[in-house]
Coordinates of C-alpha atoms in Angstrom, one line a residue:
Chain A
M1 CA -4.0 -33.9 -42.3
A2 CA -4.7 -35.0 -38.7
R3 CA -5.0 -31.3 -37.8
R4 CA -7.6 -30.7 -40.6
I5 CA -9.6 -33.7 -39.5
G6 CA -9.5 -32.5 -36.0
F7 CA -10.7 -29.1 -37.0
T8 CA -13.5 -30.5 -39.1
V9 CA -14.7 -32.7 -36.3
L10 CA -14.6 -29.8 -33.8
L11 CA -16.5 -27.5 -36.2
A12 CA -19.1 -30.2 -36.9
L13 CA -19.5 -30.7 -33.1
A14 CA -19.8 -26.9 -32.6
L15 CA -22.5 -26.7 -35.3
I16 CA -24.8 -29.5 -33.9
A17 CA -24.1 -28.7 -30.2
P18 CA -26.8 -26.1 -29.6
F19 CA -29.5 -28.5 -30.9
V20 CA -28.4 -31.3 -28.6
V21 CA -27.6 -29.6 -25.3
S22 CA -29.8 -27.6 -23.0
G23 CA -30.3 -23.8 -23.2
Y24 CA -28.0 -23.2 -20.2
R25 CA -25.2 -25.3 -21.8
T26 CA -25.7 -23.3 -25.1
F27 CA -25.1 -20.2 -23.0
E28 CA -22.0 -21.7 -21.5
L29 CA -20.7 -22.7 -24.9
T30 CA -21.3 -19.2 -26.2
T31 CA -19.3 -17.8 -23.3
I32 CA -16.5 -20.1 -24.2
I33 CA -16.5 -19.0 -27.8
V34 CA -16.4 -15.3 -26.7
D35 CA -13.6 -16.0 -24.3
A36 CA -11.7 -17.7 -27.0
I37 CA -11.7 -14.5 -29.1
A38 CA -10.5 -12.5 -26.1
L39 CA -7.8 -15.0 -25.4
L40 CA -6.7 -15.0 -29.0
G41 CA -6.3 -11.2 -28.7
L42 CA -4.2 -11.5 -25.6
N43 CA -2.2 -14.4 -27.1
I44 CA -1.3 -12.3 -30.2
L45 CA 0.1 -9.7 -27.8
M46 CA 1.7 -11.9 -25.1
G47 CA 2.4 -15.2 -26.9
Y48 CA 3.6 -13.9 -30.2
N49 CA 4.9 -10.4 -29.5
G50 CA 6.1 -11.0 -25.9
Q51 CA 4.5 -7.9 -24.5
I52 CA 2.9 -8.3 -21.1
S53 CA -0.6 -7.0 -20.5
I54 CA -2.5 -7.6 -17.3
G55 CA -5.0 -4.9 -18.2
H56 CA -7.0 -6.6 -21.0
S57 CA -10.1 -6.5 -18.8
A58 CA -10.1 -2.8 -19.5
F59 CA -10.3 -3.3 -23.2
Y60 CA -12.9 -6.0 -22.7
A61 CA -14.9 -3.4 -20.7
I62 CA -14.5 -0.7 -23.3
G63 CA -15.8 -3.1 -25.9
A64 CA -18.8 -4.1 -23.7
Y65 CA -19.7 -0.5 -22.9
T66 CA -19.4 0.6 -26.5
V67 CA -21.9 -1.9 -27.6
A68 CA -24.2 -1.2 -24.6
I69 CA -24.2 2.5 -25.1
M70 CA -24.7 2.3 -28.9
T71 CA -27.6 -0.1 -28.7
V72 CA -29.3 1.0 -25.5
R73 CA -28.7 4.8 -25.6
F74 CA -28.7 5.4 -29.3
G75 CA -30.8 2.5 -30.5
L76 CA -28.2 1.3 -33.1
P77 CA -28.4 -2.2 -34.4
Y78 CA -25.9 -4.9 -33.2
W79 CA -24.3 -5.3 -36.6
I80 CA -23.1 -1.7 -36.4
A81 CA -22.3 -1.7 -32.7
V82 CA -20.1 -4.8 -32.5
P83 CA -17.6 -3.8 -35.3
S84 CA -17.6 -0.2 -33.8
A85 CA -16.6 -1.7 -30.4
G86 CA -13.7 -3.4 -32.2
A87 CA -12.7 -0.1 -33.8
V88 CA -13.0 1.9 -30.6
C89 CA -10.8 -0.7 -28.8
F90 CA -8.3 -0.6 -31.6
A91 CA -8.0 3.1 -31.2
A92 CA -7.9 2.8 -27.4
G93 CA -5.2 0.1 -27.7
I94 CA -3.1 2.3 -30.0
L95 CA -3.5 5.3 -27.7
F96 CA -2.6 3.5 -24.6
G97 CA 0.1 1.6 -26.4
L98 CA 1.9 4.6 -27.9
P99 CA 3.3 5.9 -24.6
A100 CA 3.4 2.6 -22.7
L101 CA 5.2 0.6 -25.4
R102 CA 8.4 2.7 -25.2
L103 CA 9.0 0.7 -22.1
G104 CA 9.6 -3.0 -22.1
G105 CA 8.6 -5.9 -20.0
S106 CA 7.5 -5.3 -16.5
H107 CA 7.0 -1.5 -16.9
L108 CA 4.3 -2.2 -19.5
A109 CA 2.8 -4.8 -17.2
L110 CA 2.7 -2.2 -14.5
A111 CA 1.0 0.4 -16.7
T112 CA -1.7 -2.1 -17.8
F113 CA -2.1 -3.2 -14.1
A114 CA -2.9 0.3 -13.1
L115 CA -5.3 0.6 -16.1
A116 CA -7.1 -2.6 -15.0
V117 CA -7.5 -1.5 -11.4
A118 CA -8.6 2.0 -12.3
M119 CA -11.1 0.9 -15.0
P120 CA -14.1 0.0 -12.8
Q121 CA -13.8 3.4 -11.1
L122 CA -13.5 5.3 -14.4
L123 CA -16.7 3.6 -15.5
K124 CA -18.5 4.8 -12.4
Y125 CA -17.5 8.4 -13.1
K126 CA -20.4 10.7 -12.4
L127 CA -20.2 12.9 -15.4
I128 CA -20.6 9.9 -17.8
D129 CA -23.5 8.4 -15.7
P130 CA -26.2 9.3 -18.3
W131 CA -24.4 7.0 -20.8
T132 CA -22.9 4.3 -18.6
G133 CA -25.6 4.0 -16.0
G134 CA -23.1 4.4 -13.2
T135 CA -22.7 1.6 -10.6
L136 CA -25.9 -0.1 -11.7
G137 CA -24.8 -0.6 -15.3
M138 CA -27.1 -1.3 -18.2
S139 CA -29.3 -4.2 -19.4
L140 CA -29.1 -5.3 -23.0
K141 CA -31.6 -7.2 -25.1
K142 CA -30.7 -10.4 -27.0
P143 CA -30.9 -9.8 -30.7
D144 CA -34.1 -11.0 -32.4
V145 CA -33.9 -14.0 -34.8
P146 CA -34.3 -12.7 -38.3
W147 CA -35.9 -14.3 -41.4
D148 CA -38.0 -16.8 -39.4
L149 CA -35.0 -19.0 -38.9
P150 CA -35.9 -22.2 -36.9
L151 CA -33.7 -21.1 -34.0
N152 CA -34.4 -19.7 -30.6
R153 CA -32.6 -16.6 -29.4
D154 CA -29.9 -18.4 -27.5
Q155 CA -29.1 -20.6 -30.5
F156 CA -29.1 -17.7 -32.9
L157 CA -26.7 -15.8 -30.6
Y158 CA -24.5 -18.9 -30.4
F159 CA -24.2 -19.1 -34.1
I160 CA -23.5 -15.4 -34.5
C161 CA -20.7 -15.7 -31.9
L162 CA -19.4 -18.8 -33.6
A163 CA -19.3 -17.1 -37.0
V164 CA -17.5 -14.0 -35.6
A165 CA -15.0 -16.3 -33.9
L166 CA -14.4 -18.3 -37.1
V167 CA -13.7 -15.1 -39.0
M168 CA -11.5 -13.6 -36.3
F169 CA -9.5 -16.9 -35.9
A170 CA -9.0 -17.1 -39.6
V171 CA -7.8 -13.5 -39.8
G172 CA -5.6 -14.1 -36.7
R173 CA -4.1 -17.2 -38.1
N174 CA -3.1 -15.5 -41.3
L175 CA -1.8 -12.5 -39.4
V176 CA 0.6 -14.4 -37.2
G177 CA 1.4 -16.9 -40.0
G178 CA 2.6 -14.2 -42.4
R179 CA 5.2 -11.5 -42.6
I180 CA 3.7 -9.5 -39.8
G181 CA 3.6 -12.5 -37.5
R182 CA 7.3 -13.2 -38.2
A183 CA 8.1 -9.6 -37.4
M184 CA 6.1 -10.0 -34.1
V185 CA 8.0 -13.0 -33.1
A186 CA 11.3 -11.4 -34.1
V187 CA 10.6 -8.4 -31.9
R188 CA 9.8 -10.8 -29.1
D189 CA 12.9 -12.9 -29.3
Q190 CA 15.6 -10.6 -30.7
P191 CA 14.5 -7.0 -30.7
I192 CA 17.9 -5.6 -31.6
A193 CA 18.4 -8.1 -34.4
A194 CA 14.9 -7.4 -35.6
A195 CA 15.5 -3.7 -35.7
A196 CA 18.8 -4.3 -37.6
M197 CA 16.8 -6.4 -40.2
G198 CA 14.6 -3.4 -40.9
V199 CA 11.6 -4.2 -38.6
D200 CA 10.2 -1.1 -37.2
T201 CA 9.9 -2.5 -33.7
A202 CA 8.0 0.3 -32.1
M203 CA 5.4 0.3 -34.9
V204 CA 5.1 -3.5 -34.7
K205 CA 4.6 -3.3 -31.0
T206 CA 2.0 -0.5 -31.1
K207 CA 0.0 -2.1 -33.9
T208 CA 0.1 -5.5 -32.2
F209 CA -1.2 -3.8 -29.1
G210 CA -4.0 -2.2 -31.1
V211 CA -5.0 -5.5 -32.8
S212 CA -4.9 -7.3 -29.5
A213 CA -7.2 -4.7 -28.0
L214 CA -9.5 -5.0 -31.0
Y215 CA -9.9 -8.7 -30.5
T216 CA -10.5 -8.3 -26.8
G217 CA -12.9 -5.5 -27.5
V218 CA -15.0 -7.5 -29.9
A219 CA -15.1 -10.3 -27.3
G220 CA -16.2 -7.8 -24.7
A221 CA -19.0 -6.6 -27.1
L222 CA -20.2 -10.1 -27.7
G223 CA -19.8 -10.9 -24.0
A224 CA -22.0 -8.0 -23.1
I225 CA -24.7 -9.2 -25.4
V226 CA -24.5 -12.8 -24.2
A227 CA -24.6 -11.7 -20.5
Q228 CA -27.3 -9.1 -21.4
Y229 CA -25.8 -6.8 -18.8
V230 CA -22.8 -4.6 -18.3
A231 CA -21.7 -3.2 -14.9
P232 CA -18.3 -1.7 -13.8
D233 CA -17.6 -4.4 -11.3
S234 CA -17.7 -7.2 -13.8
F235 CA -14.5 -5.9 -15.3
T236 CA -12.0 -6.0 -12.5
F237 CA -8.4 -7.0 -12.4
L238 CA -9.4 -10.6 -11.8
L239 CA -10.8 -10.7 -15.3
S240 CA -7.4 -9.8 -16.6
I241 CA -5.8 -12.5 -14.6
T242 CA -8.4 -15.0 -15.9
F243 CA -7.3 -14.1 -19.4
V244 CA -3.6 -14.6 -18.6
V245 CA -4.5 -17.9 -17.0
G246 CA -6.3 -18.9 -20.2
I247 CA -3.4 -18.3 -22.5
V248 CA -0.8 -19.7 -20.2
I249 CA -2.8 -22.9 -19.7
G250 CA -3.9 -23.1 -23.3
G251 CA -0.5 -22.5 -24.7
A252 CA 1.1 -19.1 -25.2
G253 CA 2.0 -18.3 -28.8
T254 CA -0.4 -20.7 -30.4
I255 CA -3.7 -20.2 -32.1
S256 CA -5.4 -23.4 -30.7
G257 CA -4.1 -22.5 -27.3
A258 CA -6.7 -19.8 -27.2
I259 CA -9.4 -22.4 -27.6
Y260 CA -8.0 -24.8 -25.0
G261 CA -7.6 -21.9 -22.6
A262 CA -11.2 -20.7 -23.2
I263 CA -12.5 -24.2 -22.5
F264 CA -10.4 -24.3 -19.3
I265 CA -11.5 -21.0 -17.9
G266 CA -15.1 -21.8 -19.0
L267 CA -15.4 -25.1 -17.3
V268 CA -12.9 -25.5 -14.5
P269 CA -14.1 -22.7 -12.2
D270 CA -17.6 -24.2 -12.2
F271 CA -16.3 -27.5 -10.8
A272 CA -13.8 -25.9 -8.5
S273 CA -16.3 -23.4 -6.9
K274 CA -18.2 -26.4 -5.6
I275 CA -15.3 -27.0 -3.2
S276 CA -15.1 -23.4 -1.9
K277 CA -15.4 -19.8 -3.1
A278 CA -11.7 -19.4 -3.1
A279 CA -10.9 -22.7 -4.9
P280 CA -11.1 -21.5 -8.5
W281 CA -8.7 -18.7 -7.8
A282 CA -6.3 -20.8 -5.8
L283 CA -6.4 -23.3 -8.6
Y284 CA -5.7 -20.5 -11.1
G285 CA -2.7 -19.4 -9.1
A286 CA -1.4 -22.9 -8.8
C287 CA -1.9 -23.5 -12.5
L288 CA 0.0 -20.4 -13.5
I289 CA 3.0 -21.4 -11.4
V290 CA 2.9 -25.1 -12.4
C291 CA 2.6 -24.2 -16.0
V292 CA 5.6 -21.9 -16.0
Y293 CA 7.7 -24.7 -14.4
L294 CA 6.3 -27.9 -15.8
M295 CA 4.4 -27.2 -19.1
P296 CA 5.5 -23.9 -20.5
T297 CA 3.7 -24.6 -23.8
G298 CA 0.4 -25.3 -22.0
I299 CA -2.2 -27.8 -23.1
H300 CA -1.3 -27.2 -26.8
G301 CA 2.2 -28.4 -26.1
V302 CA 1.1 -31.4 -24.1
I303 CA -1.2 -32.4 -27.0
R304 CA 1.6 -32.1 -29.5
L305 CA 3.9 -34.1 -27.3
V306 CA 1.3 -36.9 -27.0
R307 CA 0.6 -36.8 -30.7
A308 CA 4.3 -37.0 -31.5
K309 CA 4.7 -40.0 -29.2
F310 CA 1.8 -42.1 -30.4
M311 CA 1.3 -41.0 -33.9
P312 CA 4.8 -40.3 -35.2
T313 CA 3.8 -40.1 -38.9
T314 CA 1.0 -37.7 -38.5
S315 CA 2.6 -35.4 -36.0
R316 CA 3.7 -32.8 -38.5
Chain B
M1 CA -7.3 26.2 5.7
A2 CA -8.1 23.9 8.5
Q3 CA -9.5 21.5 6.0
L4 CA -6.5 21.7 3.8
L5 CA -4.2 21.0 6.8
H6 CA -6.5 18.1 7.7
Q7 CA -6.2 16.7 4.2
L8 CA -2.4 17.1 4.3
A9 CA -2.3 15.2 7.5
T10 CA -4.4 12.4 6.1
G11 CA -2.3 12.4 3.0
L12 CA 0.9 12.1 5.0
S13 CA -0.4 9.1 7.0
A14 CA -1.7 7.4 3.8
G15 CA 1.6 8.4 2.2
S16 CA 3.6 6.6 4.9
I17 CA 1.8 3.4 4.1
Y18 CA 2.4 3.9 0.3
A19 CA 6.0 4.7 1.1
S20 CA 6.6 1.5 3.0
V21 CA 5.0 -0.5 0.2
A22 CA 7.1 1.4 -2.4
L23 CA 10.2 0.6 -0.3
A24 CA 9.3 -3.1 -0.3
L25 CA 8.8 -3.0 -4.1
V26 CA 12.1 -1.3 -4.6
M27 CA 14.0 -3.7 -2.4
I28 CA 12.7 -6.6 -4.5
Y29 CA 13.4 -4.7 -7.8
R30 CA 16.9 -4.1 -6.7
S31 CA 17.7 -7.5 -5.4
T32 CA 16.1 -9.5 -8.3
G33 CA 15.1 -7.0 -10.9
H34 CA 11.4 -7.8 -10.8
M35 CA 8.3 -5.9 -10.0
N36 CA 6.5 -7.9 -7.4
F37 CA 2.8 -7.8 -8.2
A38 CA 2.2 -10.1 -5.3
Q39 CA 3.7 -7.7 -2.7
G40 CA 0.3 -6.5 -1.5
E41 CA -1.2 -9.9 -1.2
M42 CA 1.8 -11.2 0.7
A43 CA 1.3 -8.4 3.2
T44 CA -2.4 -9.2 3.5
L45 CA -1.5 -12.8 4.3
S46 CA 0.9 -11.7 7.0
T47 CA -1.8 -9.5 8.5
F48 CA -4.1 -12.5 8.6
I49 CA -1.5 -14.4 10.5
A50 CA -1.3 -11.5 12.9
I51 CA -5.0 -11.5 13.6
T52 CA -5.0 -15.2 14.3
L53 CA -2.3 -14.6 16.9
L54 CA -4.2 -11.7 18.4
D55 CA -7.4 -13.8 18.5
R56 CA -5.5 -16.4 20.6
G57 CA -4.6 -13.7 23.1
V58 CA -1.0 -13.0 22.1
P59 CA 0.0 -9.4 23.2
Y60 CA 0.2 -6.9 20.3
W61 CA 3.9 -6.3 20.1
A62 CA 4.7 -10.0 20.5
T63 CA 2.3 -10.6 17.6
F64 CA 4.0 -7.8 15.7
L65 CA 7.5 -9.4 16.1
I66 CA 6.3 -12.9 15.3
T67 CA 4.4 -11.8 12.2
V68 CA 7.3 -9.8 10.9
S69 CA 9.7 -12.8 11.4
V70 CA 7.3 -15.2 9.7
A71 CA 6.9 -12.8 6.8
F72 CA 10.6 -12.5 6.6
A73 CA 11.1 -16.3 6.4
G74 CA 8.2 -16.6 4.0
G75 CA 9.6 -13.9 1.6
A76 CA 13.1 -15.6 1.7
L77 CA 11.5 -19.0 1.0
V78 CA 9.5 -17.6 -2.0
E79 CA 12.7 -16.2 -3.4
R80 CA 14.5 -19.5 -3.0
I81 CA 11.8 -21.8 -4.3
L82 CA 9.9 -19.8 -6.9
I83 CA 12.1 -16.9 -8.1
R84 CA 15.7 -18.1 -8.2
P85 CA 15.2 -21.1 -10.5
L86 CA 13.8 -18.6 -13.1
A87 CA 16.7 -16.2 -12.8
D88 CA 17.2 -16.1 -16.6
A89 CA 13.6 -16.5 -17.7
P90 CA 12.0 -13.9 -19.9
E91 CA 10.0 -11.2 -18.1
R92 CA 6.6 -12.5 -19.2
L93 CA 7.2 -15.7 -17.3
M94 CA 8.2 -13.8 -14.2
V95 CA 5.0 -11.7 -14.4
T96 CA 3.0 -15.0 -14.7
V97 CA 4.6 -16.4 -11.6
F98 CA 3.9 -13.2 -9.7
L99 CA 0.3 -13.3 -10.8
G100 CA 0.1 -16.9 -9.7
L101 CA 1.6 -16.0 -6.3
F102 CA -1.0 -13.1 -6.1
M103 CA -3.9 -15.5 -6.7
I104 CA -2.6 -18.1 -4.2
C105 CA -2.0 -15.6 -1.4
N106 CA -5.3 -13.8 -2.1
S107 CA -7.4 -17.0 -2.2
L108 CA -5.6 -18.5 0.8
G109 CA -6.6 -15.5 2.8
G110 CA -10.2 -15.9 1.7
W111 CA -10.2 -19.7 2.2
L112 CA -8.4 -20.1 5.5
W113 CA -9.8 -16.9 7.1
S114 CA -12.7 -15.3 5.4
Y115 CA -13.8 -12.9 2.7
E116 CA -15.7 -10.9 5.3
T117 CA -14.3 -7.5 6.3
R118 CA -13.2 -7.5 9.9
A119 CA -11.7 -5.0 12.3
F120 CA -8.0 -5.0 13.2
P121 CA -6.9 -3.6 16.5
S122 CA -4.5 -0.6 16.8
P123 CA -1.9 -0.5 19.6
F124 CA -2.2 3.3 19.6
D125 CA -5.9 3.8 20.1
G126 CA -5.8 4.2 23.8
L127 CA -3.0 6.7 23.9
R128 CA -4.5 10.0 25.2
F129 CA -1.4 12.1 24.7
L130 CA -1.5 11.5 20.9
D131 CA -4.8 13.3 20.6
N132 CA -4.8 16.3 18.3
A133 CA -7.0 18.1 15.8
Y134 CA -5.6 16.6 12.6
E135 CA -4.6 13.0 13.0
T136 CA -6.1 10.0 14.8
P137 CA -3.7 8.5 17.4
H138 CA -3.5 5.4 15.2
D139 CA -2.4 7.4 12.1
L140 CA 0.3 9.1 14.1
G141 CA 1.5 5.9 15.7
A142 CA 1.6 4.1 12.4
M143 CA 3.5 6.9 10.8
A144 CA 6.0 6.8 13.7
V145 CA 6.4 3.0 13.3
I146 CA 7.0 3.3 9.6
V147 CA 9.5 6.1 9.9
L148 CA 11.4 4.1 12.6
L149 CA 11.3 1.1 10.3
M150 CA 12.8 3.1 7.4
A151 CA 15.5 4.5 9.6
A152 CA 16.4 1.0 10.7
I153 CA 16.6 -0.1 7.1
F154 CA 18.7 2.9 6.3
V155 CA 21.1 2.1 9.1
F156 CA 21.2 -1.5 8.0
F157 CA 22.1 -0.7 4.4
Q158 CA 24.5 2.1 5.2
Y159 CA 26.4 1.0 8.3
T160 CA 26.5 -2.9 8.4
S161 CA 28.6 -5.2 6.5
T162 CA 25.6 -7.3 5.4
G163 CA 24.0 -4.1 4.1
L164 CA 27.1 -3.3 2.2
A165 CA 27.2 -6.8 0.8
M166 CA 23.6 -6.5 -0.3
R167 CA 24.2 -3.2 -2.0
G168 CA 27.2 -4.7 -3.8
A169 CA 25.3 -7.8 -4.9
T170 CA 22.7 -5.6 -6.6
E171 CA 25.2 -3.2 -8.0
N172 CA 27.5 -5.8 -9.5
P173 CA 26.7 -9.4 -8.8
M174 CA 29.7 -10.8 -10.7
S175 CA 32.3 -8.8 -8.8
S176 CA 30.5 -9.3 -5.5
R177 CA 30.7 -13.0 -6.0
L178 CA 34.4 -12.8 -6.7
V179 CA 35.0 -11.0 -3.4
G180 CA 33.1 -13.6 -1.5
V181 CA 29.6 -12.3 -1.2
A182 CA 26.9 -15.0 -1.4
V183 CA 24.8 -13.2 -4.0
G184 CA 22.0 -15.7 -3.9
R185 CA 21.6 -15.4 -0.2
M186 CA 21.6 -11.6 -0.5
S187 CA 18.6 -11.7 -2.9
A188 CA 16.8 -14.1 -0.5
L189 CA 17.6 -11.6 2.2
G190 CA 16.2 -8.8 0.1
W191 CA 13.0 -10.7 -0.5
G192 CA 12.7 -11.5 3.2
L193 CA 13.2 -7.8 4.2
A194 CA 10.7 -6.7 1.6
A195 CA 8.1 -9.2 2.9
A196 CA 8.8 -8.0 6.4
V197 CA 8.3 -4.4 5.5
G198 CA 5.1 -5.4 3.7
A199 CA 3.9 -7.1 6.8
V200 CA 4.4 -4.0 8.9
A201 CA 2.6 -1.9 6.2
G202 CA -0.3 -4.5 6.4
M203 CA -0.6 -4.4 10.1
M204 CA -0.4 -0.6 10.2
V205 CA -3.0 -0.1 7.4
A206 CA -5.5 -2.8 8.5
P207 CA -7.0 -0.7 11.4
T208 CA -7.9 2.0 8.9
V209 CA -9.1 0.1 5.9
F210 CA -10.2 -3.1 7.7
L211 CA -8.9 -6.5 7.0
E212 CA -10.1 -8.6 4.0
P213 CA -8.3 -10.5 1.3
N214 CA -8.3 -7.6 -1.2
M215 CA -7.3 -5.0 1.4
M216 CA -3.9 -4.2 -0.3
A217 CA -5.0 -4.2 -3.9
T218 CA -5.4 -0.5 -4.3
I219 CA -2.7 0.3 -1.8
L220 CA -0.3 -1.7 -4.0
V221 CA -1.2 0.4 -7.0
Y222 CA -0.4 3.6 -5.1
G223 CA 2.8 2.0 -3.8
F224 CA 3.8 1.2 -7.4
A225 CA 2.9 4.8 -8.4
G226 CA 5.1 6.1 -5.5
A227 CA 8.0 3.7 -6.4
L228 CA 7.9 4.7 -10.0
L229 CA 7.6 8.4 -9.3
G230 CA 10.6 8.3 -7.0
G231 CA 12.6 6.0 -9.2
I232 CA 12.1 2.2 -9.0
D233 CA 15.8 1.6 -8.3
N234 CA 16.2 4.2 -5.6
P235 CA 14.8 3.3 -2.1
W236 CA 14.8 6.9 -0.7
G237 CA 13.3 8.2 -3.9
A238 CA 10.5 5.6 -3.6
V239 CA 9.8 6.6 0.0
A240 CA 9.6 10.3 -1.1
G241 CA 7.4 9.2 -4.0
G242 CA 5.1 7.3 -1.7
F243 CA 4.6 10.4 0.5
I244 CA 4.0 12.6 -2.6
V245 CA 1.4 10.2 -3.9
G246 CA -0.4 10.1 -0.6
I247 CA -0.6 13.9 -0.4
L248 CA -1.5 14.3 -4.1
E249 CA -4.2 11.6 -3.9
N250 CA -5.9 13.3 -0.9
I251 CA -5.6 16.9 -2.1
L252 CA -6.7 16.1 -5.7
G253 CA -9.3 13.7 -4.4
V254 CA -11.0 16.3 -2.2
Y255 CA -10.5 19.5 -4.2
V256 CA -10.3 18.6 -7.9
I257 CA -11.6 15.2 -9.1
G258 CA -13.8 13.9 -6.3
T259 CA -13.0 11.1 -3.9
E260 CA -14.5 8.3 -6.1
M261 CA -12.0 9.0 -8.8
R262 CA -8.9 8.7 -6.7
M263 CA -7.7 5.5 -8.4
S264 CA -7.2 7.4 -11.6
V265 CA -4.6 9.6 -9.8
A266 CA -2.4 6.5 -9.5
L267 CA -3.1 5.5 -13.2
V268 CA -2.2 9.0 -14.4
L269 CA 0.9 9.1 -12.2
I270 CA 2.1 5.7 -13.4
V271 CA 1.5 6.3 -17.1
G272 CA 2.7 9.9 -16.8
T273 CA 5.9 9.0 -15.1
L274 CA 6.5 6.2 -17.7
V275 CA 6.0 8.7 -20.5
V276 CA 7.7 11.8 -19.2
R277 CA 10.5 10.5 -17.0
P278 CA 10.7 6.7 -16.9
D279 CA 13.5 6.7 -14.4
G280 CA 11.5 8.6 -11.9
L281 CA 12.3 11.8 -10.1
F282 CA 15.3 10.5 -8.3
G283 CA 16.2 7.4 -10.4
R284 CA 19.3 6.7 -12.4
H285 CA 19.1 6.2 -16.1
K286 CA 20.0 2.7 -17.0
V287 CA 22.4 2.2 -19.9
V288 CA 22.4 -1.2 -21.5
R289 CA 25.3 -2.6 -23.5
V290 CA 24.2 -4.3 -26.7

């Protein structure tokens, strides 16, 4: 009950927010929503399935470039380009996952690490320059507001992202809450027992990797539209680390953790960078280590603890 | 032909750096079973310490010794404080801690020193007798230092009782403990040695690539590629792997794919090794009891 009220309040706030706050704040909120989708994708992989990826910036980049190439070079509309970006990333995730997933744990982390570091260079590759725009990247236009809606472009984009996020969160929740989700968790905690119970562990891992890449790819596509710009150097290894920070702080293996994490990585660097250029990253690093030791369930876990302490009847 | 020889020479000197990073990675993998993603950043931090000492007028080789000792102590401390309490934690938590360490080392470098690229002196630059057609004096000297370092490590592992204890502790911790080896101390020692090797690699590569907080990022990927290619649990395999990667990267970069695509050599090598031969060229296959 408390959870439903909390969700309704949050949704109501999200719906009125762009009419109350400034244009720049709307842009920030849109970024947070987009990040939340990416974090949900990584959380399905790392939190629920226990596979480590520190290369999700690569899938975010593929999503962003797919949308940019389709709309700028081929003039396709956004409502085709964004789902296509998801599909391309799903395929990329499966393709990369197939070989890499035969190996567990840190070997997969290593393969994704190499992918993340190589991605900016791959995007600068000369032969694909005509499509990608090389080092300079590409500029995108914000979508026009259709049907004379009483919104400006920023607000319209905000609501589009919010709608996509709602759908993707609903799908994600059902996915991890059902049979497939239980199989994911079983593969994470007891791979041998899961296999003995008839779970095709390799298939579950591969598909989870694909779905995770799809989520991150859609986020990348929306992110490219929001930023109106794609360039190889926006998708470095540091972006991958940011995602990991987001899910670790928000709460690994939880749906709402993705939202808390997105708020954290959306707001905190702004404050921290006032201290020094290095401060946000130092803070990220400290947060990662502190979280592992002191709050392994992240903000989500802390909120649940507090709720259980002060509202014992509504905690469940 | 001359160009090919030149590329081979460049590849060898790059390879010696990758080999030393690979060796450091393998030492940590063998002593605690983890891939240390922060290895490169720890080395960069050590190099920053070295430049501070040099700026204060400390002679080069004194700086070298102090830096290596500080790195050794730092590595052992990291093992004791951050790694050992998580001995039984799942791999994803370990990777998280390594990423945290990566970020802290990286941003400390930028914060306390600077993000600006700066030159780092080489002790070999003035040496006339090292002049030749293929290698700069620094590259030759750096290679010599690294080969000496590897020889020292080999002797340490093969012919000293502490080295034997370390090998035992990684091979079979339980039995080693029963015969009186302090297994925890051995893994701290392994971390310390790895950090020290990293510091040497950092100081040897800095004159070539210039010093800045992200100096080691790509070198670490090549180091991983070398370690994996040679076998992540085999130090000598990893060293060989590092040299192979260095040569491949230069030859392929110049003749086949173009220098701006060099990073993908590492990516292809890593994914390729994982797919075709996950244990590496010289690694042992690990059998796990259910």
